[in-house]
Amino acid sequence: MQWRAFVIGFEGEFWGSSLYDREFAQGGDFTFDSQSRNRWDGAISVRSGVAFDRAFVYGKLGAVWGKFDYTLDVSSSEDSTTVRGNATILGVLLGVGFEYALTDNWTTKFEYNYIDYGNKIVDFTVVDCEVGLCTTETFRQTVKERKQLAKLGVSYKFDVGKSPVYARY
């Protein structure tokens, strides 16, 4: 919706992700491998700002959901420990951007988003094996996930036919 130069609208997004954070160490017969992996994210946002000429400067505020997997593998010649956990986490999205209409149908944009998933308690399963004997236990731990995204985009606006009522405005 637009009132003079002020524009406001809703936006929904969903994207797959391969972002991960990994710590790996190896020495002698000892191996340590820890990973936090982001699988996907989805967001619903309000986007509002000021339009002038063919440009639009805006801010975004929204809710975001992200799927995360956590793994830890520690092994030596005598024993091994495996830790697994996953969670879908709700967070906040804050963003700013600039969009420019190249033609009546083509636009280009740059956008920066800061996403904070806050603190989330995640259930983990531990499998500890020593000389062929394995035990399983669970525990809970708080995780904190944040990420920053810079996006470049090109959009095409399809003409869907104009009603005579809209043509009068």
PDB file of C-alpha atoms in Angstrom:
ATOM      1  CA  MET A   1       0.000   0.000   0.000  1.00  0.00           C
ATOM      2  CA  GLN A   2       1.217   3.485  -0.735  1.00  0.00           C
ATOM      3  CA  TRP A   3       0.226   6.855   0.697  1.00  0.00           C
ATOM      4  CA  ARG A   4       2.086   9.574  -1.175  1.00  0.00           C
ATOM      5  CA  ALA A   5       5.765   8.690  -0.616  1.00  0.00           C
ATOM      6  CA  PHE A   6       5.197   6.234   2.279  1.00  0.00           C
ATOM      7  CA  VAL A   7       4.972   2.539   1.322  1.00  0.00           C
ATOM      8  CA  ILE A   8       4.175  -0.453   3.550  1.00  0.00           C
ATOM      9  CA  GLY A   9       3.726  -4.124   2.701  1.00  0.00           C
ATOM     10  CA  PHE A  10       4.133  -7.694   3.869  1.00  0.00           C
ATOM     11  CA  GLU A  11       6.762 -10.110   2.613  1.00  0.00           C
ATOM     12  CA  GLY A  12       7.193 -13.852   3.005  1.00  0.00           C
ATOM     13  CA  GLU A  13      10.426 -15.693   2.250  1.00  0.00           C
ATOM     14  CA  PHE A  14      11.755 -19.233   2.473  1.00  0.00           C
ATOM     15  CA  TRP A  15      15.291 -20.329   1.639  1.00  0.00           C
ATOM     16  CA  GLY A  16      17.498 -23.364   1.985  1.00  0.00           C
ATOM     17  CA  SER A  17      20.805 -22.931   3.727  1.00  0.00           C
ATOM     18  CA  SER A  18      24.164 -24.631   3.864  1.00  0.00           C
ATOM     19  CA  LEU A  19      25.689 -22.309   6.474  1.00  0.00           C
ATOM     20  CA  TYR A  20      27.625 -24.062   9.201  1.00  0.00           C
ATOM     21  CA  ASP A  21      30.135 -23.466  11.956  1.00  0.00           C
ATOM     22  CA  ARG A  22      32.723 -26.200  12.445  1.00  0.00           C
ATOM     23  CA  GLU A  23      35.531 -26.918  14.884  1.00  0.00           C
ATOM     24  CA  PHE A  24      37.863 -29.774  13.962  1.00  0.00           C
ATOM     25  CA  ALA A  25      40.988 -31.040  15.694  1.00  0.00           C
ATOM     26  CA  GLN A  26      43.082 -34.143  15.177  1.00  0.00           C
ATOM     27  CA  GLY A  27      46.199 -35.371  16.935  1.00  0.00           C
ATOM     28  CA  GLY A  28      47.650 -38.866  17.168  1.00  0.00           C
ATOM     29  CA  ASP A  29      44.675 -41.211  17.385  1.00  0.00           C
ATOM     30  CA  PHE A  30      42.328 -38.486  18.732  1.00  0.00           C
ATOM     31  CA  THR A  31      39.699 -36.720  16.558  1.00  0.00           C
ATOM     32  CA  PHE A  32      37.298 -33.930  17.580  1.00  0.00           C
ATOM     33  CA  ASP A  33      34.628 -32.695  15.117  1.00  0.00           C
ATOM     34  CA  SER A  34      31.857 -30.287  16.179  1.00  0.00           C
ATOM     35  CA  GLN A  35      29.298 -28.711  13.806  1.00  0.00           C
ATOM     36  CA  SER A  36      26.311 -26.392  13.974  1.00  0.00           C
ATOM     37  CA  ARG A  37      24.463 -26.444  10.627  1.00  0.00           C
ATOM     38  CA  ASN A  38      21.591 -24.226   9.443  1.00  0.00           C
ATOM     39  CA  ARG A  39      19.299 -26.247   7.109  1.00  0.00           C
ATOM     40  CA  TRP A  40      16.565 -23.743   6.161  1.00  0.00           C
ATOM     41  CA  ASP A  41      14.937 -20.466   7.173  1.00  0.00           C
ATOM     42  CA  GLY A  42      11.546 -18.865   6.625  1.00  0.00           C
ATOM     43  CA  ALA A  43      10.434 -15.333   7.428  1.00  0.00           C
ATOM     44  CA  ILE A  44       7.337 -13.157   7.531  1.00  0.00           C
ATOM     45  CA  SER A  45       8.145  -9.441   7.589  1.00  0.00           C
ATOM     46  CA  VAL A  46       6.660  -5.980   7.364  1.00  0.00           C
ATOM     47  CA  ARG A  47       8.585  -3.855   4.877  1.00  0.00           C
ATOM     48  CA  SER A  48       8.033  -0.098   4.943  1.00  0.00           C
ATOM     49  CA  GLY A  49       9.814   2.993   3.721  1.00  0.00           C
ATOM     50  CA  VAL A  50       9.864   5.973   1.442  1.00  0.00           C
ATOM     51  CA  ALA A  51       9.557   5.926  -2.351  1.00  0.00           C
ATOM     52  CA  PHE A  52      10.900   8.729  -4.508  1.00  0.00           C
ATOM     53  CA  ASP A  53      11.158   8.806  -8.269  1.00  0.00           C
ATOM     54  CA  ARG A  54      12.017   5.140  -9.135  1.00  0.00           C
ATOM     55  CA  ALA A  55      13.754   4.369  -5.800  1.00  0.00           C
ATOM     56  CA  PHE A  56      12.521   2.819  -2.554  1.00  0.00           C
ATOM     57  CA  VAL A  57      14.448   2.965   0.734  1.00  0.00           C
ATOM     58  CA  TYR A  58      12.994   0.676   3.395  1.00  0.00           C
ATOM     59  CA  GLY A  59      13.318  -1.106   6.689  1.00  0.00           C
ATOM     60  CA  LYS A  60      12.079  -4.580   7.627  1.00  0.00           C
ATOM     61  CA  LEU A  61      10.872  -6.141  10.878  1.00  0.00           C
ATOM     62  CA  GLY A  62       9.723  -9.729  11.064  1.00  0.00           C
ATOM     63  CA  ALA A  63       9.624 -13.166  12.575  1.00  0.00           C
ATOM     64  CA  VAL A  64      11.967 -15.872  11.278  1.00  0.00           C
ATOM     65  CA  TRP A  65      12.126 -19.641  11.773  1.00  0.00           C
ATOM     66  CA  GLY A  66      15.284 -21.667  11.245  1.00  0.00           C
ATOM     67  CA  LYS A  67      16.115 -25.389  11.316  1.00  0.00           C
ATOM     68  CA  PHE A  68      19.458 -26.248  12.942  1.00  0.00           C
ATOM     69  CA  ASP A  69      21.345 -29.547  13.372  1.00  0.00           C
ATOM     70  CA  TYR A  70      24.102 -30.004  15.941  1.00  0.00           C
ATOM     71  CA  THR A  71      26.722 -32.778  15.912  1.00  0.00           C
ATOM     72  CA  LEU A  72      29.780 -33.634  17.956  1.00  0.00           C
ATOM     73  CA  ASP A  73      32.029 -36.614  17.267  1.00  0.00           C
ATOM     74  CA  VAL A  74      34.977 -37.387  19.546  1.00  0.00           C
ATOM     75  CA  SER A  75      36.979 -40.555  18.974  1.00  0.00           C
ATOM     76  CA  SER A  76      40.215 -42.253  19.843  1.00  0.00           C
ATOM     77  CA  SER A  77      41.539 -45.782  19.341  1.00  0.00           C
ATOM     78  CA  GLU A  78      39.778 -46.942  22.528  1.00  0.00           C
ATOM     79  CA  ASP A  79      36.461 -45.094  22.648  1.00  0.00           C
ATOM     80  CA  SER A  80      34.081 -42.771  20.824  1.00  0.00           C
ATOM     81  CA  THR A  81      31.376 -40.293  21.772  1.00  0.00           C
ATOM     82  CA  THR A  82      28.649 -39.034  19.456  1.00  0.00           C
ATOM     83  CA  VAL A  83      26.298 -36.155  20.343  1.00  0.00           C
ATOM     84  CA  ARG A  84      23.292 -35.209  18.189  1.00  0.00           C
ATOM     85  CA  GLY A  85      20.598 -32.557  18.511  1.00  0.00           C
ATOM     86  CA  ASN A  86      18.340 -30.462  16.316  1.00  0.00           C
ATOM     87  CA  ALA A  87      15.781 -27.715  16.700  1.00  0.00           C
ATOM     88  CA  THR A  88      13.523 -25.376  14.785  1.00  0.00           C
ATOM     89  CA  ILE A  89      14.095 -21.977  16.364  1.00  0.00           C
ATOM     90  CA  LEU A  90      11.970 -18.810  16.264  1.00  0.00           C
ATOM     91  CA  GLY A  91      13.753 -15.467  16.037  1.00  0.00           C
ATOM     92  CA  VAL A  92      13.612 -11.822  15.004  1.00  0.00           C
ATOM     93  CA  LEU A  93      14.610 -10.339  11.641  1.00  0.00           C
ATOM     94  CA  LEU A  94      15.715  -6.705  11.279  1.00  0.00           C
ATOM     95  CA  GLY A  95      16.651  -5.364   7.872  1.00  0.00           C
ATOM     96  CA  VAL A  96      17.290  -2.347   5.677  1.00  0.00           C
ATOM     97  CA  GLY A  97      17.305  -2.100   1.920  1.00  0.00           C
ATOM     98  CA  PHE A  98      17.251  -0.108  -1.281  1.00  0.00           C
ATOM     99  CA  GLU A  99      15.215  -1.057  -4.358  1.00  0.00           C
ATOM    100  CA  TYR A 100      15.316   0.687  -7.731  1.00  0.00           C
ATOM    101  CA  ALA A 101      12.933   0.284 -10.684  1.00  0.00           C
ATOM    102  CA  LEU A 102      15.002  -0.109 -13.838  1.00  0.00           C
ATOM    103  CA  THR A 103      11.833  -0.231 -15.964  1.00  0.00           C
ATOM    104  CA  ASP A 104       8.113  -0.563 -15.172  1.00  0.00           C
ATOM    105  CA  ASN A 105       8.624  -4.330 -14.773  1.00  0.00           C
ATOM    106  CA  TRP A 106      12.263  -4.830 -13.701  1.00  0.00           C
ATOM    107  CA  THR A 107      13.684  -3.846 -10.300  1.00  0.00           C
ATOM    108  CA  THR A 108      16.978  -4.441  -8.565  1.00  0.00           C
ATOM    109  CA  LYS A 109      17.702  -4.330  -4.855  1.00  0.00           C
ATOM    110  CA  PHE A 110      20.298  -4.568  -2.121  1.00  0.00           C
ATOM    111  CA  GLU A 111      19.226  -5.692   1.341  1.00  0.00           C
ATOM    112  CA  TYR A 112      20.956  -6.353   4.660  1.00  0.00           C
ATOM    113  CA  ASN A 113      19.287  -8.562   7.288  1.00  0.00           C
ATOM    114  CA  TYR A 114      20.293  -9.238  10.883  1.00  0.00           C
ATOM    115  CA  ILE A 115      18.677 -12.378  12.301  1.00  0.00           C
ATOM    116  CA  ASP A 116      18.765 -13.206  16.006  1.00  0.00           C
ATOM    117  CA  TYR A 117      17.294 -16.533  17.075  1.00  0.00           C
ATOM    118  CA  GLY A 118      17.852 -15.762  20.763  1.00  0.00           C
ATOM    119  CA  ASN A 119      18.461 -18.526  23.310  1.00  0.00           C
ATOM    120  CA  LYS A 120      16.844 -21.926  22.792  1.00  0.00           C
ATOM    121  CA  ILE A 121      17.023 -25.044  24.952  1.00  0.00           C
ATOM    122  CA  VAL A 122      17.840 -28.042  22.725  1.00  0.00           C
ATOM    123  CA  ASP A 123      17.610 -31.749  23.622  1.00  0.00           C
ATOM    124  CA  PHE A 124      20.744 -33.728  22.808  1.00  0.00           C
ATOM    125  CA  THR A 125      21.394 -37.484  22.666  1.00  0.00           C
ATOM    126  CA  VAL A 126      24.812 -38.852  23.624  1.00  0.00           C
ATOM    127  CA  VAL A 127      26.096 -42.290  22.572  1.00  0.00           C
ATOM    128  CA  ASP A 128      29.313 -43.153  24.414  1.00  0.00           C
ATOM    129  CA  CYS A 129      31.159 -46.338  23.405  1.00  0.00           C
ATOM    130  CA  GLU A 130      34.149 -47.830  25.224  1.00  0.00           C
ATOM    131  CA  VAL A 131      35.672 -51.133  24.110  1.00  0.00           C
ATOM    132  CA  GLY A 132      32.456 -52.362  22.468  1.00  0.00           C
ATOM    133  CA  LEU A 133      30.103 -51.296  25.314  1.00  0.00           C
ATOM    134  CA  CYS A 134      27.826 -48.365  24.427  1.00  0.00           C
ATOM    135  CA  THR A 135      25.596 -46.242  26.650  1.00  0.00           C
ATOM    136  CA  THR A 136      23.001 -43.680  25.646  1.00  0.00           C
ATOM    137  CA  GLU A 137      21.870 -40.651  27.606  1.00  0.00           C
ATOM    138  CA  THR A 138      20.214 -37.301  26.960  1.00  0.00           C
ATOM    139  CA  PHE A 139      20.781 -33.784  28.191  1.00  0.00           C
ATOM    140  CA  ARG A 140      19.535 -30.250  27.500  1.00  0.00           C
ATOM    141  CA  GLN A 141      21.685 -27.285  26.603  1.00  0.00           C
ATOM    142  CA  THR A 142      20.999 -23.688  25.628  1.00  0.00           C
ATOM    143  CA  VAL A 143      22.149 -22.630  22.157  1.00  0.00           C
ATOM    144  CA  LYS A 144      22.284 -19.155  20.620  1.00  0.00           C
ATOM    145  CA  GLU A 145      22.177 -18.603  16.874  1.00  0.00           C
ATOM    146  CA  ARG A 146      22.623 -15.329  14.955  1.00  0.00           C
ATOM    147  CA  LYS A 147      23.390 -14.511  11.361  1.00  0.00           C
ATOM    148  CA  GLN A 148      23.787 -11.579   9.029  1.00  0.00           C
ATOM    149  CA  LEU A 149      22.782 -11.679   5.368  1.00  0.00           C
ATOM    150  CA  ALA A 150      23.533  -9.336   2.484  1.00  0.00           C
ATOM    151  CA  LYS A 151      21.278  -9.899  -0.518  1.00  0.00           C
ATOM    152  CA  LEU A 152      21.408  -8.645  -4.088  1.00  0.00           C
ATOM    153  CA  GLY A 153      18.350  -9.240  -6.188  1.00  0.00           C
ATOM    154  CA  VAL A 154      16.578  -8.663  -9.465  1.00  0.00           C
ATOM    155  CA  SER A 155      12.775  -8.891  -9.710  1.00  0.00           C
ATOM    156  CA  TYR A 156      10.292  -8.981 -12.555  1.00  0.00           C
ATOM    157  CA  LYS A 157       6.763  -7.697 -12.010  1.00  0.00           C
ATOM    158  CA  PHE A 158       4.199  -9.507 -14.172  1.00  0.00           C
ATOM    159  CA  ASP A 159       1.321  -7.488 -15.616  1.00  0.00           C
ATOM    160  CA  VAL A 160      -1.844  -9.307 -14.614  1.00  0.00           C
ATOM    161  CA  GLY A 161      -4.274  -7.255 -16.685  1.00  0.00           C
ATOM    162  CA  LYS A 162      -5.646  -3.923 -15.608  1.00  0.00           C
ATOM    163  CA  SER A 163      -9.253  -3.443 -14.630  1.00  0.00           C
ATOM    164  CA  PRO A 164     -10.967  -0.343 -16.105  1.00  0.00           C
ATOM    165  CA  VAL A 165     -11.599   0.811 -12.518  1.00  0.00           C
ATOM    166  CA  TYR A 166      -7.858   0.917 -11.776  1.00  0.00           C
ATOM    167  CA  ALA A 167      -7.116   2.634 -15.092  1.00  0.00           C
ATOM    168  CA  ARG A 168      -8.984   5.786 -13.887  1.00  0.00           C
ATOM    169  CA  TYR A 169      -6.451   6.391 -11.089  1.00  0.00           C
TER     170      TYR A 169
END
